[in-house]
CSV table of C-alpha atoms and ligand atoms in Angstrom, one decimal:
chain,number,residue,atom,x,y,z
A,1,UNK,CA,13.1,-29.3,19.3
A,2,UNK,CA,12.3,-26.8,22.2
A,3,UNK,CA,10.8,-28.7,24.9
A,4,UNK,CA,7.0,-28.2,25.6
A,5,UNK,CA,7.6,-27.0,28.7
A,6,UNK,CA,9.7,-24.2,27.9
A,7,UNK,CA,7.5,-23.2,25.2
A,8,UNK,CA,3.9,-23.8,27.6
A,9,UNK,CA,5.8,-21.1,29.8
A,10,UNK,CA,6.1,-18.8,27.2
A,11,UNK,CA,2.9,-19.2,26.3
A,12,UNK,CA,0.1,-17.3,27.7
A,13,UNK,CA,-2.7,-18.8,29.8
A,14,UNK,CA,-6.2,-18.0,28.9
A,15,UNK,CA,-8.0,-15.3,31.1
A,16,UNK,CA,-4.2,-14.9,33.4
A,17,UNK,CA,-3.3,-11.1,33.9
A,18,UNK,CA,-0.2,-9.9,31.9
A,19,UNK,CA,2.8,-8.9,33.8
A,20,UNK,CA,5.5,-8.4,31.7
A,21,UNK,CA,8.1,-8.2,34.4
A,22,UNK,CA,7.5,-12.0,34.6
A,23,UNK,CA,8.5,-12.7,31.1
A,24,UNK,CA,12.9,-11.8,31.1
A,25,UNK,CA,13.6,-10.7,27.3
A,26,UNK,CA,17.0,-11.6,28.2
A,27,UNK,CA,16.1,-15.2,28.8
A,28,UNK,CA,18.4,-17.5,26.4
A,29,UNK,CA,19.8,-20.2,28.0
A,30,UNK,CA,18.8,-23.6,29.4
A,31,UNK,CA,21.7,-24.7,32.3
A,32,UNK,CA,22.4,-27.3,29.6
A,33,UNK,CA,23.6,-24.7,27.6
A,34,UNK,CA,25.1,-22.8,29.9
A,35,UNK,CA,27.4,-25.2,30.4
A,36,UNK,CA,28.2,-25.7,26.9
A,37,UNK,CA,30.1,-22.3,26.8
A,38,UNK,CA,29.6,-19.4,24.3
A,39,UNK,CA,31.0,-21.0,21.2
A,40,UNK,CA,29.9,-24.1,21.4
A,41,UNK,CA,26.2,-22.4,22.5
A,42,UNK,CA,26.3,-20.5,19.2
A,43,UNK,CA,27.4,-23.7,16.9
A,44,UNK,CA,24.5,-25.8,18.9
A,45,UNK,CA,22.4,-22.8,18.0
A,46,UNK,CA,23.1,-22.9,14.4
A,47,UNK,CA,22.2,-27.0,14.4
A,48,UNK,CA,18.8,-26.4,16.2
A,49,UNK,CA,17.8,-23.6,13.7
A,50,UNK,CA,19.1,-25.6,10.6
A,51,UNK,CA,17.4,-28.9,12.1
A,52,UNK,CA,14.5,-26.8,12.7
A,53,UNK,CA,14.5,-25.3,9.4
A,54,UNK,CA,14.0,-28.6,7.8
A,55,UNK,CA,11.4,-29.7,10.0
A,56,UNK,CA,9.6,-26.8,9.4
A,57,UNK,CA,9.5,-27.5,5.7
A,58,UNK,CA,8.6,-31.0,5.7
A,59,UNK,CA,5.8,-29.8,7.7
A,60,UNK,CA,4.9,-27.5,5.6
A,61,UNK,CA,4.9,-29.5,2.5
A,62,UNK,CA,2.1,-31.7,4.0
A,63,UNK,CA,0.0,-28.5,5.1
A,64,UNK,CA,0.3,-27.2,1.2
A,65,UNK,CA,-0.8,-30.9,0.1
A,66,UNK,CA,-3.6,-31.2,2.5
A,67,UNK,CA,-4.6,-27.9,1.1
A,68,UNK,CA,-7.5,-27.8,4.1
A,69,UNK,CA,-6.0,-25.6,6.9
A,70,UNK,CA,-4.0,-22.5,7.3
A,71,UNK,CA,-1.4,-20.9,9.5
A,72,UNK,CA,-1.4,-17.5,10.2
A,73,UNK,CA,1.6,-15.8,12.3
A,74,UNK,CA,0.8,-12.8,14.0
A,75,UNK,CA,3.6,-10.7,14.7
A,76,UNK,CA,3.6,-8.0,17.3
A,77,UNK,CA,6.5,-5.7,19.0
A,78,UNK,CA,8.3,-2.3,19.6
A,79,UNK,CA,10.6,-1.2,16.8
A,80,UNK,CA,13.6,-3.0,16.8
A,81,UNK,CA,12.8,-6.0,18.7
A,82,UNK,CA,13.5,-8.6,15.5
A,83,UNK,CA,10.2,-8.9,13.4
A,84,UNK,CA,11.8,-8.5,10.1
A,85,UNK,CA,14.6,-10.9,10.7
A,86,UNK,CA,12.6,-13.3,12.5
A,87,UNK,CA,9.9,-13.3,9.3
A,88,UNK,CA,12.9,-13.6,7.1
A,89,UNK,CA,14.4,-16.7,8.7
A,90,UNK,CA,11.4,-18.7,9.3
A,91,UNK,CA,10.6,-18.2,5.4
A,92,UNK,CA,14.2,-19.3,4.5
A,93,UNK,CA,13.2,-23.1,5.4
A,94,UNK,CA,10.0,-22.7,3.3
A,95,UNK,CA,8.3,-22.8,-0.3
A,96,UNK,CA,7.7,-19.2,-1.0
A,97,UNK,CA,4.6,-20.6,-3.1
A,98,UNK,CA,3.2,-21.7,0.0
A,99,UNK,CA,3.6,-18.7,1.6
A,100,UNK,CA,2.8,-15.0,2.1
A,101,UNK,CA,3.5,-11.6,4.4
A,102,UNK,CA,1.7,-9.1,4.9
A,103,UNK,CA,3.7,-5.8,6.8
A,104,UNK,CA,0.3,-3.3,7.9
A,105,UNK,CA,1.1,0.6,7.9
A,106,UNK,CA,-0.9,3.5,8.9
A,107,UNK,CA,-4.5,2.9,7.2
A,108,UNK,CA,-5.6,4.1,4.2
A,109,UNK,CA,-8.4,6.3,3.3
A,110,UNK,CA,-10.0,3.4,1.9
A,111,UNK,CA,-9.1,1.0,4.8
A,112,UNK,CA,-10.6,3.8,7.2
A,113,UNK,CA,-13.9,3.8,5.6
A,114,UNK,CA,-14.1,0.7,7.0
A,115,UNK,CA,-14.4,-1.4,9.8
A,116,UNK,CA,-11.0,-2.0,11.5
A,117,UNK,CA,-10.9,-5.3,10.8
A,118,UNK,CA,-11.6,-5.2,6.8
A,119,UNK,CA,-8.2,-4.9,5.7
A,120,UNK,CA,-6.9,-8.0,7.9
A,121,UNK,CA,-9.3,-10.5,6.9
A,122,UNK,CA,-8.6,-9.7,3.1
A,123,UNK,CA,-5.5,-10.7,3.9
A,124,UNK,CA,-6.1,-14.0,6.1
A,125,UNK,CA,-4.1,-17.0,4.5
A,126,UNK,CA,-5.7,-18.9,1.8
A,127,UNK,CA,-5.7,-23.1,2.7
A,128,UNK,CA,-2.4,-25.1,2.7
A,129,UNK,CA,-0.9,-21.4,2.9
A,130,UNK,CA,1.0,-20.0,6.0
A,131,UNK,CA,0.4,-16.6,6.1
A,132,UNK,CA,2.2,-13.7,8.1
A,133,UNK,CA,1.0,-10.5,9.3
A,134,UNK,CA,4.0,-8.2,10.1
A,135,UNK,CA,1.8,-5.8,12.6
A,136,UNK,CA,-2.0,-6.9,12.3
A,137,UNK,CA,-5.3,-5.9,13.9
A,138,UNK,CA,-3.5,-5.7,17.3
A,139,UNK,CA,-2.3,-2.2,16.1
A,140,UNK,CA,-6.3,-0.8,16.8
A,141,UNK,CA,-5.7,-1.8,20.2
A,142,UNK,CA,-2.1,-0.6,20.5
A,143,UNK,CA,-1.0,2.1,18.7
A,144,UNK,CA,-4.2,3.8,18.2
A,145,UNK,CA,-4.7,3.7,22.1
A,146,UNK,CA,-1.3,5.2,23.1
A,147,UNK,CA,-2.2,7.7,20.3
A,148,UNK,CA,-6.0,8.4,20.7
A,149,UNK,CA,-5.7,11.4,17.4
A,150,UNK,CA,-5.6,8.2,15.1
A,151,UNK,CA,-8.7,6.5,17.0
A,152,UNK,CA,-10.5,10.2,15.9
A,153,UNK,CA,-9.5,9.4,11.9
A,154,UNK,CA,-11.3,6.4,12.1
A,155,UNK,CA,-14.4,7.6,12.0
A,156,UNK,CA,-16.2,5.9,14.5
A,157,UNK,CA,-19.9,7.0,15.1
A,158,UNK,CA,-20.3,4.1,17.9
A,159,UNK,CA,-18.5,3.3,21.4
A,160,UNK,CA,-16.3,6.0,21.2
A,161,UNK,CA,-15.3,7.3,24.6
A,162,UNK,CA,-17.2,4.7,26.4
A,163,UNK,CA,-15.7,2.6,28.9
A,164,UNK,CA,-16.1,-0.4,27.2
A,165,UNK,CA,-14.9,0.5,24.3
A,166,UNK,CA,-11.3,-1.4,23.9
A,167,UNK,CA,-13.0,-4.3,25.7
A,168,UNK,CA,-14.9,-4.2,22.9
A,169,UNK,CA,-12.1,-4.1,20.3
A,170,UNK,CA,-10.8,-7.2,22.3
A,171,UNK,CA,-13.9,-9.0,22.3
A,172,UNK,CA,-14.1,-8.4,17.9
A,173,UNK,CA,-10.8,-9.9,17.9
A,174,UNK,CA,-11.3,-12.7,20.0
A,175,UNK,CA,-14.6,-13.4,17.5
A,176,UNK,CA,-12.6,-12.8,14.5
A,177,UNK,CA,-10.1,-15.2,15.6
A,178,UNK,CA,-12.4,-17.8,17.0
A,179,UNK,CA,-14.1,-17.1,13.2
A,180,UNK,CA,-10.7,-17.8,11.5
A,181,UNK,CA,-9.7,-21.2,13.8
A,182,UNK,CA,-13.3,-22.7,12.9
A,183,UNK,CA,-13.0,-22.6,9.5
A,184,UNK,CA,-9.5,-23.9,9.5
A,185,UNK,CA,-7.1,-21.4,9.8
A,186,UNK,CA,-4.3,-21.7,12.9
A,187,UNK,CA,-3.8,-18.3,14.7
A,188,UNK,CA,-0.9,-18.3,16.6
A,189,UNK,CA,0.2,-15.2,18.1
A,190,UNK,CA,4.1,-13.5,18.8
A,191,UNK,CA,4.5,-10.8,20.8
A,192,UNK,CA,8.4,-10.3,20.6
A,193,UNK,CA,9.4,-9.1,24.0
A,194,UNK,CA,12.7,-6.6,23.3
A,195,UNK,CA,14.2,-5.0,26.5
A,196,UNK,CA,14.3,-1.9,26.4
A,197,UNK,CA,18.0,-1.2,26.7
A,198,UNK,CA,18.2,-4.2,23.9
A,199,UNK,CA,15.8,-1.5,21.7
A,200,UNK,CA,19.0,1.4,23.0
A,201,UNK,CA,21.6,-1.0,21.7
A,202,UNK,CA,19.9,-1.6,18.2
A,203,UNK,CA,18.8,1.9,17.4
A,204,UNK,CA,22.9,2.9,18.0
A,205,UNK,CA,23.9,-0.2,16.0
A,206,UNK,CA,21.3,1.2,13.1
A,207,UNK,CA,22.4,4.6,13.3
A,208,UNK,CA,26.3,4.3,13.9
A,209,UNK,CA,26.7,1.3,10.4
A,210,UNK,CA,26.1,3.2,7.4
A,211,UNK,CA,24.1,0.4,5.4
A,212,UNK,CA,21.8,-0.1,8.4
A,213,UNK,CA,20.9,3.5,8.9
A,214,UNK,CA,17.9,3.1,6.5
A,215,UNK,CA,16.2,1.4,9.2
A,216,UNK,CA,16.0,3.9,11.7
A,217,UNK,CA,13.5,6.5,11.6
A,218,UNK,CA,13.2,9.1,13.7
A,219,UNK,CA,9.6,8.2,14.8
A,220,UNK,CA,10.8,4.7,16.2
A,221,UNK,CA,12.5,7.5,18.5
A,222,UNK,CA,9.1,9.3,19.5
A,223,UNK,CA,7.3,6.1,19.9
A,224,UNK,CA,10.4,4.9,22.4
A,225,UNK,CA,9.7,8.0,24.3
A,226,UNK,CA,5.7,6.2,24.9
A,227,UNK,CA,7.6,3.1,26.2
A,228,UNK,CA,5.1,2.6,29.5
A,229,UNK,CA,1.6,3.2,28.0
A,230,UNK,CA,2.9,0.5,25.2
A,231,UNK,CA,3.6,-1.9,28.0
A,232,UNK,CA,0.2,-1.0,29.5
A,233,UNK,CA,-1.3,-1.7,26.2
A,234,UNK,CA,0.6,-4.7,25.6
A,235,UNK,CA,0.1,-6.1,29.1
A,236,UNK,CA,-4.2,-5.2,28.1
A,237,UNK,CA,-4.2,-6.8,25.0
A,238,UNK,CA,-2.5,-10.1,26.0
A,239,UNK,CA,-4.2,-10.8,28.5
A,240,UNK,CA,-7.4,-9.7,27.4
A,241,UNK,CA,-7.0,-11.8,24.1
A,242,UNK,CA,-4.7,-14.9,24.8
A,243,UNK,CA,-7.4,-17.9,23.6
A,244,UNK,CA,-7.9,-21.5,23.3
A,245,UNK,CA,-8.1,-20.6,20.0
A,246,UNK,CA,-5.4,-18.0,19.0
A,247,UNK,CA,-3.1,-17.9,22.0
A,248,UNK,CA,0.1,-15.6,22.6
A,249,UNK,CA,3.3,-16.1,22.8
A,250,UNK,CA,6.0,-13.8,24.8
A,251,UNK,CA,8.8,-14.9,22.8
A,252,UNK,CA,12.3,-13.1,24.5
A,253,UNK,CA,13.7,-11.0,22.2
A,254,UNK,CA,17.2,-9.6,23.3
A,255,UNK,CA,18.9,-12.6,21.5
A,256,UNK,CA,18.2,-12.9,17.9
A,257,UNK,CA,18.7,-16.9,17.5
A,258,UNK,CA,16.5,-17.5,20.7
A,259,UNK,CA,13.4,-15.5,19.4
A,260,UNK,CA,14.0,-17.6,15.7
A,261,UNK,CA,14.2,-20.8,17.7
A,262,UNK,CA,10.9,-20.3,19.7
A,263,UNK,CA,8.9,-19.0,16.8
A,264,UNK,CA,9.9,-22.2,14.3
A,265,UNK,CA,9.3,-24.3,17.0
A,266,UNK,CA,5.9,-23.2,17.8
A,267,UNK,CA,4.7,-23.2,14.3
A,268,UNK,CA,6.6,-26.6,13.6
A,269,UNK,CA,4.6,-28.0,16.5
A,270,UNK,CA,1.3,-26.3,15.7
A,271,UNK,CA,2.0,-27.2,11.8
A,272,UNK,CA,2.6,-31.3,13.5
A,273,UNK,CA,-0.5,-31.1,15.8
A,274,UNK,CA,-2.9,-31.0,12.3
A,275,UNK,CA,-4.4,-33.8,11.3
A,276,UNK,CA,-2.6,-33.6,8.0
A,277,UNK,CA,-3.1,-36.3,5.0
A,278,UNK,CA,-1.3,-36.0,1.3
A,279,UNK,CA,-4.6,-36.6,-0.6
A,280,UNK,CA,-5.9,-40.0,-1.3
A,281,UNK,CA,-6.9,-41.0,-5.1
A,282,UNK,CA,-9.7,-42.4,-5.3
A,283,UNK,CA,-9.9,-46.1,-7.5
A,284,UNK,CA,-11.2,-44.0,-10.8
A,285,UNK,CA,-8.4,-42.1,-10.5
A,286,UNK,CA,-5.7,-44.1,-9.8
A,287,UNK,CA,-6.8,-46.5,-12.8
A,288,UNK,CA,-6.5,-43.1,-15.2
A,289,UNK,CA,-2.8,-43.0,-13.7
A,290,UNK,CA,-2.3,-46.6,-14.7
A,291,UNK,CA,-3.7,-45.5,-18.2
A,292,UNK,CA,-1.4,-42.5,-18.7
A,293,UNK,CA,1.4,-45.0,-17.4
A,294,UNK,CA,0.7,-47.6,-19.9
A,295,UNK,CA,0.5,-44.8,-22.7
A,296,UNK,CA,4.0,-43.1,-22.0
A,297,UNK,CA,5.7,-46.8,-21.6
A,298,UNK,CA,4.2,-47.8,-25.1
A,299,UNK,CA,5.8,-44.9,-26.6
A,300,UNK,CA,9.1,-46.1,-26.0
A,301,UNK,CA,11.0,-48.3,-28.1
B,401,AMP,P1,7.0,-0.1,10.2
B,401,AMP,O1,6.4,-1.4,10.5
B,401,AMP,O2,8.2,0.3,10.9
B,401,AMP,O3,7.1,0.1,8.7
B,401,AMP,O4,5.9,1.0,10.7
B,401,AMP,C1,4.6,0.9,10.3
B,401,AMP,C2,3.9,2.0,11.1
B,401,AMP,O5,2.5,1.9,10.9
B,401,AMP,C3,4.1,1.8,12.6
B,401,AMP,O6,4.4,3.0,13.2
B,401,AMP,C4,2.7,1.3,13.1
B,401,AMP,O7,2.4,1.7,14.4
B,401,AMP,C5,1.8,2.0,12.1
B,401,AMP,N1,0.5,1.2,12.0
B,401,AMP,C6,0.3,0.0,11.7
B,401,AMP,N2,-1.0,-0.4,11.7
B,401,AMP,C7,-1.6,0.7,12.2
B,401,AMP,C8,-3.0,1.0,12.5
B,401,AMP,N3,-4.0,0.1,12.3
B,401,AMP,N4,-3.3,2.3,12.8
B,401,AMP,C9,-2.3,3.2,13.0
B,401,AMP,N5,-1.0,3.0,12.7
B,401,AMP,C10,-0.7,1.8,12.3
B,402,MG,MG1,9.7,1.2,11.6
């Protein structure tokens, strides 16, 4: 387990202005593992993932059981910062059945005719589920405001060009999150904080291996080149929309393991901190266990 403390410092007070100088995305190891040296850092990263792996699906055994909550992982970042492979381990430690991911593109025509926030809630987790949305809602505060042309396909007869306007946006989220929580859905937030000469590093590793070069698209290029306004929008939206209720975490992201440790850890933690029963039979019901006992013993012989 991560301590608390490390993870309340990744965290992200309510109502505290983002800097995201503050948060290193280099930031790996504790002195303890300093220490330890790079091999033996890597094999004691390899126990806490597999350790916290298993937790994680013990944990989220109950929540399916329970079958009165649900989780849903929001995940936020620049190309290249580890989304997919950090959604693809924490599923590896559990039940796909009680599970499901959600990766949001550019809207449809459809999803434009709505409000910005229709798609998303279709796709909120149902109970005992942990759900994950692979981009989310955050995009209409991101994307579309470092690229104001797609704010003009959606439509919008109200608020445009006022001043308030991504306040606004932030204040529907906050609602629609505070909405979510009180009817028993967990929202915990990642934004996955890639450096970015980290994001250099990647793209050459994607375009210089053959079988990775399906990954890189030159768009992720363009929107690299819009690097400061994302921070600015980032830096907005976080601290504009870090809750009580659905807080963020600035998870570093220049070391793959690190960012996979934090995120299992939180969930884990957040998955524990539930008030989380298998159900209880009631008497009728346990007596009609007993009868269907006594039936199948009295068959054999
Ligand atoms: P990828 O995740 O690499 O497949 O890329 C998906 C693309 O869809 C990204 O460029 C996102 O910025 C874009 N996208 C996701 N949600 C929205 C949205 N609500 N409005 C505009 N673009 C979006
Ligand atoms: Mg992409």
């Amino acid at each position: 387990m991560i301590q608390a403390e490390i993870l309340a410092r990744l965290r992200v007070a309510p109502g505290s202005k983002v800097s995201l100088k503050d948060y290193d995305p280099g930031w790996a190891q504790t002195k303890e593992m300093k220490a330890l040296g790079k091999t033996a850092v890597k094999e004691r990263a390899q126990a806490i993932l597999d350790q916290n792996l298993a937790d994680l699906a013990a944990a989220q055994e109950l929540l399916y059981a329970d079958d009165r909550y649900a989780v849903l992982l929001v995940f936020q970042a620049m190309d290249a910062a580890g989304k997919d492979g950090t959604i693809k381990h924490v599923m590896s430690g559990i039940n796909p059945q009680g599970c499901q991911v959600f990766s949001f593109k550019q809207p449809s025509a459809e999803e434009l005719d709505h409000n910005f926030l229709w798609r998303y809630a279709k796709a909120a987790p149902e109970r005992g589920r942990i759900g994950i949305f692979n981009r989310s809602y955050y995009e209409d505060v991101l994307v579309v405001r470092v690229h104001p042309e797609l704010l003009a396909r959606q439509k919008l007869a109200v608020g445009v060009g006022k001043k308030r306007f991504w306040k606004d946006r932030y204040e529907d989220i906050n609602a629609f999150e505070r909405h979510l929580t009180r009817n028993g859905t967990v929202v915990l937030k990642f934004f996955l904080h890639v450096s970015k000469e980290e994001q250099r590093k990647r793209f050459l590793d994607r375009l210089d291996r053959p079988e990775k070069n399906w990954k890189f698209s030159s768009a992720d290029l363009a929107e690299r080149g819009h690097w400061d306004e994302y921070m600015r929008a980032y830096e907005d939206a976080l601290s504009a929309t870090s809750t009580d209720w659905a807080p963020w975490y600035v998870v570093p992201g220049d070391q793959k393991w690190i960012t996979r440790v934090v995120v299992a850890d939180v969930l884990t933690t957040a998955i524990r901190g539930l008030e989380l029963r298998f159900p209880e039979l009631s008497a009728e019901q346990r007596a009609a266990l007993k009868q269907a006992r006594d039936q199948l013993t009295s068959e054999q012989r």
